[in-house]
PDB file of C-alpha atoms and ligand atoms in Angstrom:
ATOM      1  CA  MET A   1       0.000   0.000   0.000  1.00 43.00           C
ATOM      2  CA  ASN A   2       1.530   3.298  -1.037  1.00 45.00           C
ATOM      3  CA  VAL A   3      -0.362   5.408   1.456  1.00 45.00           C
ATOM      4  CA  SER A   4       1.435   6.769   4.482  1.00 43.00           C
ATOM      5  CA  ILE A   5       1.266   9.837   6.666  1.00 43.00           C
ATOM      6  CA  ALA A   6       4.624  10.789   5.155  1.00 41.00           C
ATOM      7  CA  SER A   7       3.277  10.700   1.605  1.00 43.00           C
ATOM      8  CA  SER A   8       0.088  12.518   2.487  1.00 43.00           C
ATOM      9  CA  ARG A   9       2.140  15.253   4.163  1.00 46.00           C
ATOM     10  CA  ALA A  10       4.672  15.533   1.365  1.00 48.00           C
ATOM     11  CA  GLU A  11       5.204  18.726  -0.582  1.00 60.00           C
ATOM     12  CA  GLY A  12       3.525  19.195  -3.933  1.00 72.00           C
ATOM     13  CA  ALA A  13      -0.005  19.360  -5.250  1.00 91.00           C
ATOM     14  CA  LEU A  14      -2.612  18.116  -2.829  1.00 95.00           C
ATOM     15  CA  VAL A  15      -5.391  17.905  -5.395  1.00 97.00           C
ATOM     16  CA  GLU A  16      -4.898  17.239  -9.103  1.00 97.00           C
ATOM     17  CA  ILE A  17      -8.087  16.751 -11.069  1.00 97.00           C
ATOM     18  CA  THR A  18      -7.645  16.304 -14.798  1.00 97.00           C
ATOM     19  CA  ASP A  19     -10.505  16.293 -17.307  1.00 97.00           C
ATOM     20  CA  VAL A  20     -12.939  14.815 -14.828  1.00 97.00           C
ATOM     21  CA  ARG A  21     -16.363  13.970 -16.214  1.00 98.00           C
ATOM     22  CA  LYS A  22     -19.274  12.575 -14.290  1.00 97.00           C
ATOM     23  CA  SER A  23     -22.605  11.245 -15.430  1.00 96.00           C
ATOM     24  CA  TYR A  24     -25.377   9.750 -13.373  1.00 95.00           C
ATOM     25  CA  PHE A  25     -27.256   6.829 -14.857  1.00 92.00           C
ATOM     26  CA  SER A  26     -30.796   5.834 -14.098  1.00 90.00           C
ATOM     27  CA  ASN A  27     -32.756   3.317 -16.172  1.00 89.00           C
ATOM     28  CA  ARG A  28     -29.800   3.368 -18.588  1.00 89.00           C
ATOM     29  CA  VAL A  29     -30.418   7.056 -19.226  1.00 93.00           C
ATOM     30  CA  GLU A  30     -27.238   9.071 -18.894  1.00 93.00           C
ATOM     31  CA  THR A  31     -27.334  12.491 -17.245  1.00 94.00           C
ATOM     32  CA  PRO A  32     -23.974  14.200 -17.712  1.00 96.00           C
ATOM     33  CA  VAL A  33     -23.219  16.557 -14.824  1.00 97.00           C
ATOM     34  CA  LEU A  34     -19.479  17.369 -14.952  1.00 98.00           C
ATOM     35  CA  HIS A  35     -18.141  17.984 -18.445  1.00 97.00           C
ATOM     36  CA  GLY A  36     -14.354  18.054 -18.042  1.00 97.00           C
ATOM     37  CA  ILE A  37     -13.090  19.690 -14.877  1.00 97.00           C
ATOM     38  CA  ASN A  38      -9.424  20.570 -14.338  1.00 97.00           C
ATOM     39  CA  LEU A  39      -8.416  21.635 -10.886  1.00 96.00           C
ATOM     40  CA  HIS A  40      -5.014  21.793  -9.233  1.00 96.00           C
ATOM     41  CA  MET A  41      -4.544  22.820  -5.658  1.00 96.00           C
ATOM     42  CA  GLN A  42      -1.349  23.272  -3.667  1.00 94.00           C
ATOM     43  CA  ARG A  43      -1.176  22.733   0.066  1.00 93.00           C
ATOM     44  CA  GLY A  44      -2.251  25.733   2.108  1.00 94.00           C
ATOM     45  CA  ASP A  45      -4.761  27.028  -0.436  1.00 96.00           C
ATOM     46  CA  PHE A  46      -8.254  28.170   0.547  1.00 97.00           C
ATOM     47  CA  MET A  47     -10.756  27.763  -2.286  1.00 97.00           C
ATOM     48  CA  ALA A  48     -14.418  28.694  -2.418  1.00 97.00           C
ATOM     49  CA  VAL A  49     -16.608  26.944  -4.982  1.00 97.00           C
ATOM     50  CA  MET A  50     -19.701  28.756  -6.215  1.00 97.00           C
ATOM     51  CA  GLY A  51     -22.284  28.124  -8.903  1.00 96.00           C
ATOM     52  CA  GLN A  52     -26.010  27.877  -9.392  1.00 94.00           C
ATOM     53  CA  SER A  53     -28.001  25.054  -7.869  1.00 94.00           C
ATOM     54  CA  GLY A  54     -27.453  21.962 -10.013  1.00 94.00           C
ATOM     55  CA  SER A  55     -24.151  23.193 -11.494  1.00 96.00           C
ATOM     56  CA  GLY A  56     -22.308  20.179 -10.031  1.00 96.00           C
ATOM     57  CA  LYS A  57     -20.678  21.517  -6.858  1.00 96.00           C
ATOM     58  CA  SER A  58     -21.688  18.657  -4.569  1.00 94.00           C
ATOM     59  CA  THR A  59     -20.946  16.123  -7.303  1.00 96.00           C
ATOM     60  CA  LEU A  60     -17.412  17.537  -7.492  1.00 97.00           C
ATOM     61  CA  MET A  61     -17.064  17.552  -3.696  1.00 96.00           C
ATOM     62  CA  ASN A  62     -18.107  13.884  -3.527  1.00 94.00           C
ATOM     63  CA  ILE A  63     -15.394  13.042  -6.036  1.00 96.00           C
ATOM     64  CA  LEU A  64     -12.835  15.170  -4.177  1.00 96.00           C
ATOM     65  CA  GLY A  65     -13.782  13.335  -0.986  1.00 94.00           C
ATOM     66  CA  CYS A  66     -13.386   9.912  -2.663  1.00 93.00           C
ATOM     67  CA  LEU A  67     -17.032   9.211  -1.875  1.00 90.00           C
ATOM     68  CA  ASP A  68     -17.844   8.841  -5.551  1.00 92.00           C
ATOM     69  CA  THR A  69     -15.765   8.125  -8.636  1.00 93.00           C
ATOM     70  CA  PRO A  70     -15.536  10.067 -11.893  1.00 96.00           C
ATOM     71  CA  THR A  71     -16.979   8.529 -15.069  1.00 96.00           C
ATOM     72  CA  SER A  72     -13.685   9.465 -16.748  1.00 96.00           C
ATOM     73  CA  GLY A  73     -10.613  11.563 -16.029  1.00 97.00           C
ATOM     74  CA  THR A  74      -8.066  11.282 -13.243  1.00 97.00           C
ATOM     75  CA  TYR A  75      -7.864  12.340  -9.645  1.00 97.00           C
ATOM     76  CA  ARG A  76      -4.629  12.406  -7.677  1.00 96.00           C
ATOM     77  CA  LEU A  77      -4.981  13.154  -3.990  1.00 96.00           C
ATOM     78  CA  ALA A  78      -1.785  13.845  -2.032  1.00 94.00           C
ATOM     79  CA  GLY A  79       0.158  12.274  -4.892  1.00 93.00           C
ATOM     80  CA  VAL A  80      -1.923   9.077  -4.918  1.00 94.00           C
ATOM     81  CA  ASP A  81      -3.945   7.922  -7.944  1.00 95.00           C
ATOM     82  CA  VAL A  82      -7.363   7.513  -6.407  1.00 95.00           C
ATOM     83  CA  GLU A  83      -8.747   5.179  -9.073  1.00 92.00           C
ATOM     84  CA  LYS A  84      -5.919   2.696  -8.565  1.00 93.00           C
ATOM     85  CA  GLN A  85      -6.654   2.179  -4.873  1.00 93.00           C
ATOM     86  CA  SER A  86      -8.564  -0.715  -3.379  1.00 92.00           C
ATOM     87  CA  ARG A  87     -11.566   0.108  -1.215  1.00 90.00           C
ATOM     88  CA  ALA A  88      -9.537  -0.414   1.955  1.00 91.00           C
ATOM     89  CA  GLU A  89      -6.649   1.722   0.710  1.00 92.00           C
ATOM     90  CA  LEU A  90      -9.079   4.439  -0.271  1.00 91.00           C
ATOM     91  CA  ALA A  91     -10.676   4.409   3.184  1.00 89.00           C
ATOM     92  CA  THR A  92      -7.233   4.822   4.763  1.00 89.00           C
ATOM     93  CA  LEU A  93      -6.288   7.599   2.374  1.00 91.00           C
ATOM     94  CA  ARG A  94      -9.576   9.365   3.075  1.00 90.00           C
ATOM     95  CA  ASN A  95      -9.236   9.038   6.855  1.00 86.00           C
ATOM     96  CA  ARG A  96      -5.712  10.404   6.839  1.00 87.00           C
ATOM     97  CA  THR A  97      -6.153  13.156   4.328  1.00 93.00           C
ATOM     98  CA  ILE A  98      -9.651  14.592   4.505  1.00 93.00           C
ATOM     99  CA  GLY A  99     -11.896  16.166   7.097  1.00 91.00           C
ATOM    100  CA  PHE A 100     -15.519  16.435   5.968  1.00 89.00           C
ATOM    101  CA  VAL A 101     -17.945  19.142   6.959  1.00 86.00           C
ATOM    102  CA  PHE A 102     -20.926  17.964   4.915  1.00 78.00           C
ATOM    103  CA  GLN A 103     -24.495  18.477   6.014  1.00 68.00           C
ATOM    104  CA  SER A 104     -25.268  14.876   5.181  1.00 60.00           C
ATOM    105  CA  PHE A 105     -22.530  13.652   7.519  1.00 61.00           C
ATOM    106  CA  ASN A 106     -24.765  13.485  10.540  1.00 74.00           C
ATOM    107  CA  LEU A 107     -23.574  13.143  14.076  1.00 88.00           C
ATOM    108  CA  LEU A 108     -24.339   9.861  15.778  1.00 91.00           C
ATOM    109  CA  LYS A 109     -27.373  10.467  17.956  1.00 90.00           C
ATOM    110  CA  ARG A 110     -26.757   8.080  20.827  1.00 91.00           C
ATOM    111  CA  MET A 111     -23.203   9.188  21.504  1.00 94.00           C
ATOM    112  CA  THR A 112     -21.997  12.207  23.422  1.00 96.00           C
ATOM    113  CA  ILE A 113     -20.478  14.939  21.307  1.00 96.00           C
ATOM    114  CA  LEU A 114     -17.105  14.075  22.860  1.00 97.00           C
ATOM    115  CA  ASP A 115     -17.328  10.530  21.487  1.00 96.00           C
ATOM    116  CA  ASN A 116     -18.590  11.805  18.135  1.00 95.00           C
ATOM    117  CA  VAL A 117     -15.522  14.000  17.812  1.00 96.00           C
ATOM    118  CA  ALA A 118     -13.201  11.215  19.013  1.00 96.00           C
ATOM    119  CA  LEU A 119     -14.488   8.769  16.386  1.00 92.00           C
ATOM    120  CA  PRO A 120     -12.046   9.566  13.518  1.00 90.00           C
ATOM    121  CA  LEU A 121      -9.141   8.981  15.911  1.00 93.00           C
ATOM    122  CA  ILE A 122     -10.568   5.677  17.138  1.00 91.00           C
ATOM    123  CA  TYR A 123     -10.878   4.639  13.464  1.00 85.00           C
ATOM    124  CA  ALA A 124      -7.256   5.658  12.959  1.00 85.00           C
ATOM    125  CA  GLY A 125      -6.182   3.316  15.769  1.00 88.00           C
ATOM    126  CA  VAL A 126      -5.512   5.922  18.474  1.00 93.00           C
ATOM    127  CA  SER A 127      -6.249   4.689  22.014  1.00 96.00           C
ATOM    128  CA  ARG A 128      -9.589   5.571  23.605  1.00 96.00           C
ATOM    129  CA  LYS A 129      -8.033   7.755  26.291  1.00 97.00           C
ATOM    130  CA  ALA A 130      -5.822   9.715  23.885  1.00 97.00           C
ATOM    131  CA  SER A 131      -8.723  10.068  21.422  1.00 97.00           C
ATOM    132  CA  ARG A 132     -10.957  11.518  24.101  1.00 97.00           C
ATOM    133  CA  ASP A 133      -8.274  13.932  25.289  1.00 97.00           C
ATOM    134  CA  ARG A 134      -7.732  15.220  21.770  1.00 96.00           C
ATOM    135  CA  ALA A 135     -11.481  15.412  21.159  1.00 97.00           C
ATOM    136  CA  GLN A 136     -11.871  17.488  24.328  1.00 97.00           C
ATOM    137  CA  THR A 137      -9.146  19.895  23.153  1.00 95.00           C
ATOM    138  CA  GLN A 138     -10.832  20.205  19.763  1.00 93.00           C
ATOM    139  CA  LEU A 139     -14.240  20.860  21.366  1.00 95.00           C
ATOM    140  CA  ASP A 140     -12.632  23.564  23.540  1.00 92.00           C
ATOM    141  CA  LYS A 141     -11.315  25.189  20.364  1.00 86.00           C
ATOM    142  CA  VAL A 142     -14.776  25.430  18.805  1.00 85.00           C
ATOM    143  CA  GLY A 143     -16.147  26.785  22.096  1.00 88.00           C
ATOM    144  CA  LEU A 144     -18.113  23.688  23.119  1.00 94.00           C
ATOM    145  CA  GLY A 145     -15.765  22.191  25.699  1.00 95.00           C
ATOM    146  CA  GLU A 146     -18.302  22.512  28.493  1.00 97.00           C
ATOM    147  CA  LEU A 147     -20.983  20.644  26.558  1.00 97.00           C
ATOM    148  CA  ALA A 148     -18.807  17.600  25.833  1.00 97.00           C
ATOM    149  CA  ASN A 149     -21.134  15.145  27.574  1.00 97.00           C
ATOM    150  CA  ARG A 150     -24.297  16.217  25.803  1.00 96.00           C
ATOM    151  CA  GLN A 151     -25.844  14.313  22.935  1.00 95.00           C
ATOM    152  CA  PRO A 152     -26.253  16.053  19.568  1.00 92.00           C
ATOM    153  CA  ASN A 153     -30.033  16.583  19.948  1.00 91.00           C
ATOM    154  CA  GLN A 154     -29.361  18.627  23.083  1.00 94.00           C
ATOM    155  CA  LEU A 155     -27.546  21.253  21.011  1.00 91.00           C
ATOM    156  CA  SER A 156     -28.668  23.997  18.619  1.00 86.00           C
ATOM    157  CA  GLY A 157     -28.157  23.621  14.869  1.00 80.00           C
ATOM    158  CA  GLY A 158     -25.152  25.957  14.946  1.00 81.00           C
ATOM    159  CA  GLN A 159     -23.598  24.068  17.844  1.00 87.00           C
ATOM    160  CA  GLN A 160     -24.113  20.756  16.026  1.00 89.00           C
ATOM    161  CA  GLN A 161     -22.384  22.215  12.995  1.00 84.00           C
ATOM    162  CA  ARG A 162     -19.450  23.218  15.196  1.00 87.00           C
ATOM    163  CA  VAL A 163     -19.297  19.646  16.533  1.00 92.00           C
ATOM    164  CA  ALA A 164     -19.170  18.425  12.923  1.00 90.00           C
ATOM    165  CA  ILE A 165     -16.301  20.827  12.301  1.00 88.00           C
ATOM    166  CA  ALA A 166     -14.476  19.665  15.438  1.00 91.00           C
ATOM    167  CA  ARG A 167     -14.881  16.066  14.235  1.00 93.00           C
ATOM    168  CA  ALA A 168     -13.561  17.010  10.791  1.00 90.00           C
ATOM    169  CA  LEU A 169     -10.477  18.618  12.310  1.00 88.00           C
ATOM    170  CA  VAL A 170      -9.581  16.351  15.192  1.00 92.00           C
ATOM    171  CA  ALA A 171      -7.253  14.084  13.202  1.00 89.00           C
ATOM    172  CA  ASP A 172      -5.513  17.161  11.743  1.00 88.00           C
ATOM    173  CA  PRO A 173      -6.197  16.306   8.073  1.00 92.00           C
ATOM    174  CA  PRO A 174      -4.318  18.286   5.410  1.00 93.00           C
ATOM    175  CA  LEU A 175      -7.537  18.867   3.425  1.00 95.00           C
ATOM    176  CA  ILE A 176     -10.881  20.119   4.707  1.00 94.00           C
ATOM    177  CA  LEU A 177     -13.911  19.739   2.449  1.00 94.00           C
ATOM    178  CA  ALA A 178     -16.902  21.815   3.478  1.00 92.00           C
ATOM    179  CA  ASP A 179     -20.157  21.723   1.492  1.00 90.00           C
ATOM    180  CA  GLU A 180     -22.240  24.743   2.535  1.00 88.00           C
ATOM    181  CA  PRO A 181     -21.047  24.618   6.152  1.00 84.00           C
ATOM    182  CA  THR A 182     -22.887  27.825   7.010  1.00 80.00           C
ATOM    183  CA  GLY A 183     -26.006  27.027   4.964  1.00 77.00           C
ATOM    184  CA  ASN A 184     -28.532  26.896   7.803  1.00 72.00           C
ATOM    185  CA  LEU A 185     -26.810  29.153  10.286  1.00 76.00           C
ATOM    186  CA  ASP A 186     -27.385  32.716  11.440  1.00 79.00           C
ATOM    187  CA  THR A 187     -24.867  35.411  10.492  1.00 83.00           C
ATOM    188  CA  ARG A 188     -23.062  35.415  13.814  1.00 81.00           C
ATOM    189  CA  THR A 189     -22.525  31.654  13.931  1.00 79.00           C
ATOM    190  CA  SER A 190     -21.500  31.703  10.251  1.00 84.00           C
ATOM    191  CA  ASN A 191     -18.903  34.343  11.044  1.00 85.00           C
ATOM    192  CA  ASP A 192     -17.567  32.284  13.958  1.00 82.00           C
ATOM    193  CA  ILE A 193     -17.207  29.251  11.717  1.00 83.00           C
ATOM    194  CA  MET A 194     -15.489  31.237   9.001  1.00 88.00           C
ATOM    195  CA  ALA A 195     -13.113  32.738  11.590  1.00 88.00           C
ATOM    196  CA  LEU A 196     -12.247  29.212  12.711  1.00 85.00           C
ATOM    197  CA  LEU A 197     -11.609  27.978   9.154  1.00 89.00           C
ATOM    198  CA  ASN A 198      -9.500  31.062   8.420  1.00 91.00           C
ATOM    199  CA  GLU A 199      -7.384  30.432  11.490  1.00 89.00           C
ATOM    200  CA  LEU A 200      -6.803  26.800  10.508  1.00 87.00           C
ATOM    201  CA  ASN A 201      -5.771  27.846   7.039  1.00 92.00           C
ATOM    202  CA  ARG A 202      -3.463  30.664   8.175  1.00 91.00           C
ATOM    203  CA  GLU A 203      -1.933  29.142  11.251  1.00 89.00           C
ATOM    204  CA  ARG A 204      -1.902  25.442  10.541  1.00 86.00           C
ATOM    205  CA  GLY A 205      -1.670  25.618   6.759  1.00 89.00           C
ATOM    206  CA  GLN A 206      -4.664  23.324   6.310  1.00 91.00           C
ATOM    207  CA  SER A 207      -6.097  23.425   2.810  1.00 95.00           C
ATOM    208  CA  ILE A 208      -9.780  24.182   2.497  1.00 96.00           C
ATOM    209  CA  ILE A 209     -12.324  23.704  -0.266  1.00 97.00           C
ATOM    210  CA  LEU A 210     -15.621  25.280   0.646  1.00 96.00           C
ATOM    211  CA  VAL A 211     -18.884  25.332  -1.301  1.00 95.00           C
ATOM    212  CA  THR A 212     -21.098  28.329  -0.692  1.00 94.00           C
ATOM    213  CA  HIS A 213     -23.870  30.353  -2.315  1.00 92.00           C
ATOM    214  CA  GLU A 214     -22.962  33.466  -0.344  1.00 92.00           C
ATOM    215  CA  PRO A 215     -20.428  35.983  -1.688  1.00 94.00           C
ATOM    216  CA  ASP A 216     -19.703  37.207   1.870  1.00 91.00           C
ATOM    217  CA  ILE A 217     -18.625  33.695   2.837  1.00 92.00           C
ATOM    218  CA  ALA A 218     -16.613  33.164  -0.362  1.00 94.00           C
ATOM    219  CA  ALA A 219     -14.786  36.438   0.367  1.00 94.00           C
ATOM    220  CA  HIS A 220     -12.897  34.630   3.158  1.00 94.00           C
ATOM    221  CA  ALA A 221     -11.199  32.393   0.592  1.00 95.00           C
ATOM    222  CA  LYS A 222      -8.031  33.189  -1.364  1.00 95.00           C
ATOM    223  CA  ARG A 223      -9.241  31.562  -4.520  1.00 97.00           C
ATOM    224  CA  LEU A 224     -12.629  31.245  -6.180  1.00 97.00           C
ATOM    225  CA  VAL A 225     -13.808  28.562  -8.582  1.00 98.00           C
ATOM    226  CA  ARG A 226     -17.141  29.194 -10.268  1.00 97.00           C
ATOM    227  CA  LEU A 227     -18.936  26.290 -11.889  1.00 97.00           C
ATOM    228  CA  LYS A 228     -21.533  26.636 -14.584  1.00 95.00           C
ATOM    229  CA  ASP A 229     -23.322  23.617 -16.035  1.00 95.00           C
ATOM    230  CA  GLY A 230     -20.518  21.285 -15.008  1.00 96.00           C
ATOM    231  CA  LEU A 231     -17.646  23.399 -16.317  1.00 96.00           C
ATOM    232  CA  VAL A 232     -15.230  25.796 -14.648  1.00 97.00           C
ATOM    233  CA  LEU A 233     -16.340  29.315 -15.555  1.00 95.00           C
ATOM    234  CA  TYR A 234     -13.732  31.117 -13.427  1.00 96.00           C
ATOM    235  CA  ASP A 235     -10.683  30.012 -11.460  1.00 97.00           C
ATOM    236  CA  GLY A 236      -8.584  32.735  -9.894  1.00 97.00           C
ATOM    237  CA  PRO A 237      -8.252  35.193  -7.018  1.00 97.00           C
ATOM    238  CA  ALA A 238     -11.447  35.423  -4.937  1.00 96.00           C
ATOM    239  CA  THR A 239     -11.526  39.243  -4.988  1.00 95.00           C
ATOM    240  CA  GLU A 240     -11.522  39.413  -8.811  1.00 95.00           C
ATOM    241  CA  GLY A 241     -13.922  36.476  -9.139  1.00 95.00           C
ATOM    242  CA  LEU A 242     -16.450  38.020  -6.761  1.00 95.00           C
ATOM    243  CA  ARG A 243     -16.265  41.318  -8.624  1.00 94.00           C
ATOM    244  CA  GLN A 244     -17.068  39.473 -11.885  1.00 92.00           C
ATOM    245  CA  LEU A 245     -19.878  37.576 -10.159  1.00 89.00           C
ATOM    246  CA  LYS A 246     -21.459  40.853  -9.079  1.00 87.00           C
ATOM    247  CA  THR A 247     -21.260  42.205 -12.640  1.00 87.00           C
ATOM    248  CA  ASP A 248     -22.725  38.968 -14.076  1.00 83.00           C
ATOM    249  CA  ASP A 249     -25.568  39.082 -11.549  1.00 80.00           C
ATOM    250  CA  SER A 250     -26.470  42.672 -12.345  1.00 80.00           C
ATOM    251  CA  ILE A 251     -26.406  41.929 -16.099  1.00 80.00           C
ATOM    252  CA  ALA A 252     -28.742  38.969 -15.435  1.00 79.00           C
ATOM    253  CA  THR A 253     -31.063  41.195 -13.387  1.00 78.00           C
ATOM    254  CA  ILE A 254     -31.171  43.824 -16.146  1.00 78.00           C
ATOM    255  CA  ALA A 255     -31.828  41.087 -18.743  1.00 76.00           C
ATOM    256  CA  GLU A 256     -34.675  39.633 -16.634  1.00 77.00           C
ATOM    257  CA  ALA A 257     -36.195  43.078 -16.115  1.00 77.00           C
ATOM    258  CA  ALA A 258     -36.138  43.636 -19.883  1.00 74.00           C
ATOM    259  CA  LEU A 259     -38.182  40.481 -20.572  1.00 69.00           C
TER     260      LEU A 259
HETATM  261  N1  LIG B 301     -27.359  10.614  -7.435  1.00 85.04           N
HETATM  262  C1  LIG B 301     -27.803  11.328  -8.463  1.00 85.04           C
HETATM  263  N2  LIG B 301     -28.457  10.745  -9.485  1.00 85.04           N
HETATM  264  C2  LIG B 301     -28.887  11.446 -10.549  1.00 85.04           C
HETATM  265  N3  LIG B 301     -28.680  12.770 -10.702  1.00 85.04           N
HETATM  266  C3  LIG B 301     -28.045  13.415  -9.711  1.00 85.04           C
HETATM  267  C4  LIG B 301     -27.574  12.735  -8.547  1.00 85.04           C
HETATM  268  N4  LIG B 301     -26.954  13.650  -7.752  1.00 85.04           N
HETATM  269  C5  LIG B 301     -27.061  14.824  -8.389  1.00 85.04           C
HETATM  270  N5  LIG B 301     -27.705  14.691  -9.566  1.00 85.04           N
HETATM  271  C6  LIG B 301     -27.977  15.767 -10.548  1.00 85.04           C
HETATM  272  O1  LIG B 301     -26.720  16.332 -10.899  1.00 85.04           O
HETATM  273  C7  LIG B 301     -26.824  17.741 -11.026  1.00 85.04           C
HETATM  274  C8  LIG B 301     -25.791  18.392 -10.130  1.00 85.04           C
HETATM  275  O2  LIG B 301     -26.112  18.136  -8.779  1.00 85.04           O
HETATM  276  P1  LIG B 301     -25.243  18.677  -7.568  1.00 85.04           P
HETATM  277  O3  LIG B 301     -25.815  18.112  -6.323  1.00 85.04           O
HETATM  278  O4  LIG B 301     -23.818  18.403  -7.846  1.00 85.04           O
HETATM  279  O5  LIG B 301     -25.518  20.248  -7.677  1.00 85.04           O
HETATM  280  P2  LIG B 301     -25.045  21.436  -6.723  1.00 85.04           P
HETATM  281  O6  LIG B 301     -24.260  22.378  -7.568  1.00 85.04           O
HETATM  282  O7  LIG B 301     -24.397  20.903  -5.511  1.00 85.04           O
HETATM  283  O8  LIG B 301     -26.443  22.131  -6.350  1.00 85.04           O
HETATM  284  P3  LIG B 301     -26.941  22.800  -4.967  1.00 85.04           P
HETATM  285  O9  LIG B 301     -26.390  24.199  -4.984  1.00 85.04           O
HETATM  286  O10 LIG B 301     -28.427  22.801  -5.130  1.00 85.04           O
HETATM  287  O11 LIG B 301     -26.483  21.977  -3.826  1.00 85.04           O
HETATM  288  C9  LIG B 301     -28.256  18.098 -10.714  1.00 85.04           C
HETATM  289  O12 LIG B 301     -28.950  18.277 -11.905  1.00 85.04           O
HETATM  290  C10 LIG B 301     -28.769  16.892  -9.955  1.00 85.04           C
HETATM  291  O13 LIG B 301     -30.142  16.721 -10.172  1.00 85.04           O
HETATM  292 MG1  LIG B 302     -24.920  20.866  -3.436  1.00 85.04          MG
END
């Protein structure tokens, strides 16, 4: 197995996606969703992904997270060819490399939030005691240290989201994938979460790919990728990309008003 902490920490591109296409099939009918995506990301980058509903953002995130495979094209994660890995190797690679903050990644209801956060470490073979200690430290960092013994349903939506973030970060993965992490949260909680992600990126050099519909959230990123109908419409500095987005939106509004 060519996966090791050393290789996943090595210098070089963390994400290399080349001509990735993805279709969904149902009843033998093909629905193409991604039409040839190229994306390279170095360690330490902070990328926001934007695009209309249905443009393929979550489909791309599932591929980036090795939760789904492309129909064609290649994906190298931390220097490893994802499509050449066995299921077990892929699970190891994913555990060591990626922290997920996806809304569909629910917390386990019957466990305390401390044990929820400790889970990735237990999976990685860390002892129960050490896992719990690290989970407690991570919960302290997201401001929930005092609630460690509660179960998820005893927390607010924003607090649950912070638990999910603590769980994503506890094993210190080089890549954080966040699909609309502030989607259902109020402005203040969203800002807290963005401040936390910013700190991780700046101080720990963790790479972040974050899907959002909100320009204010995307403005925290260094780089912006805009998807349109399964293709990359823009890939560059976030400031310039958001300026273009604003122009495109006002042109669309004028066009709609003219109809
Ligand atoms: N499992 C699936 N089977 C069939 N089609 C799917 C499946 N998942 C997504 N799609 C379709 O693929 C397209 C892209 O979906 P995707 O979830 O990637 O969009 P998105 O950009 O994340 O949208 P949103 O902003 O609404 O979350 C949509 O047209 C969707 O209906
Ligand atoms: Mg989505």
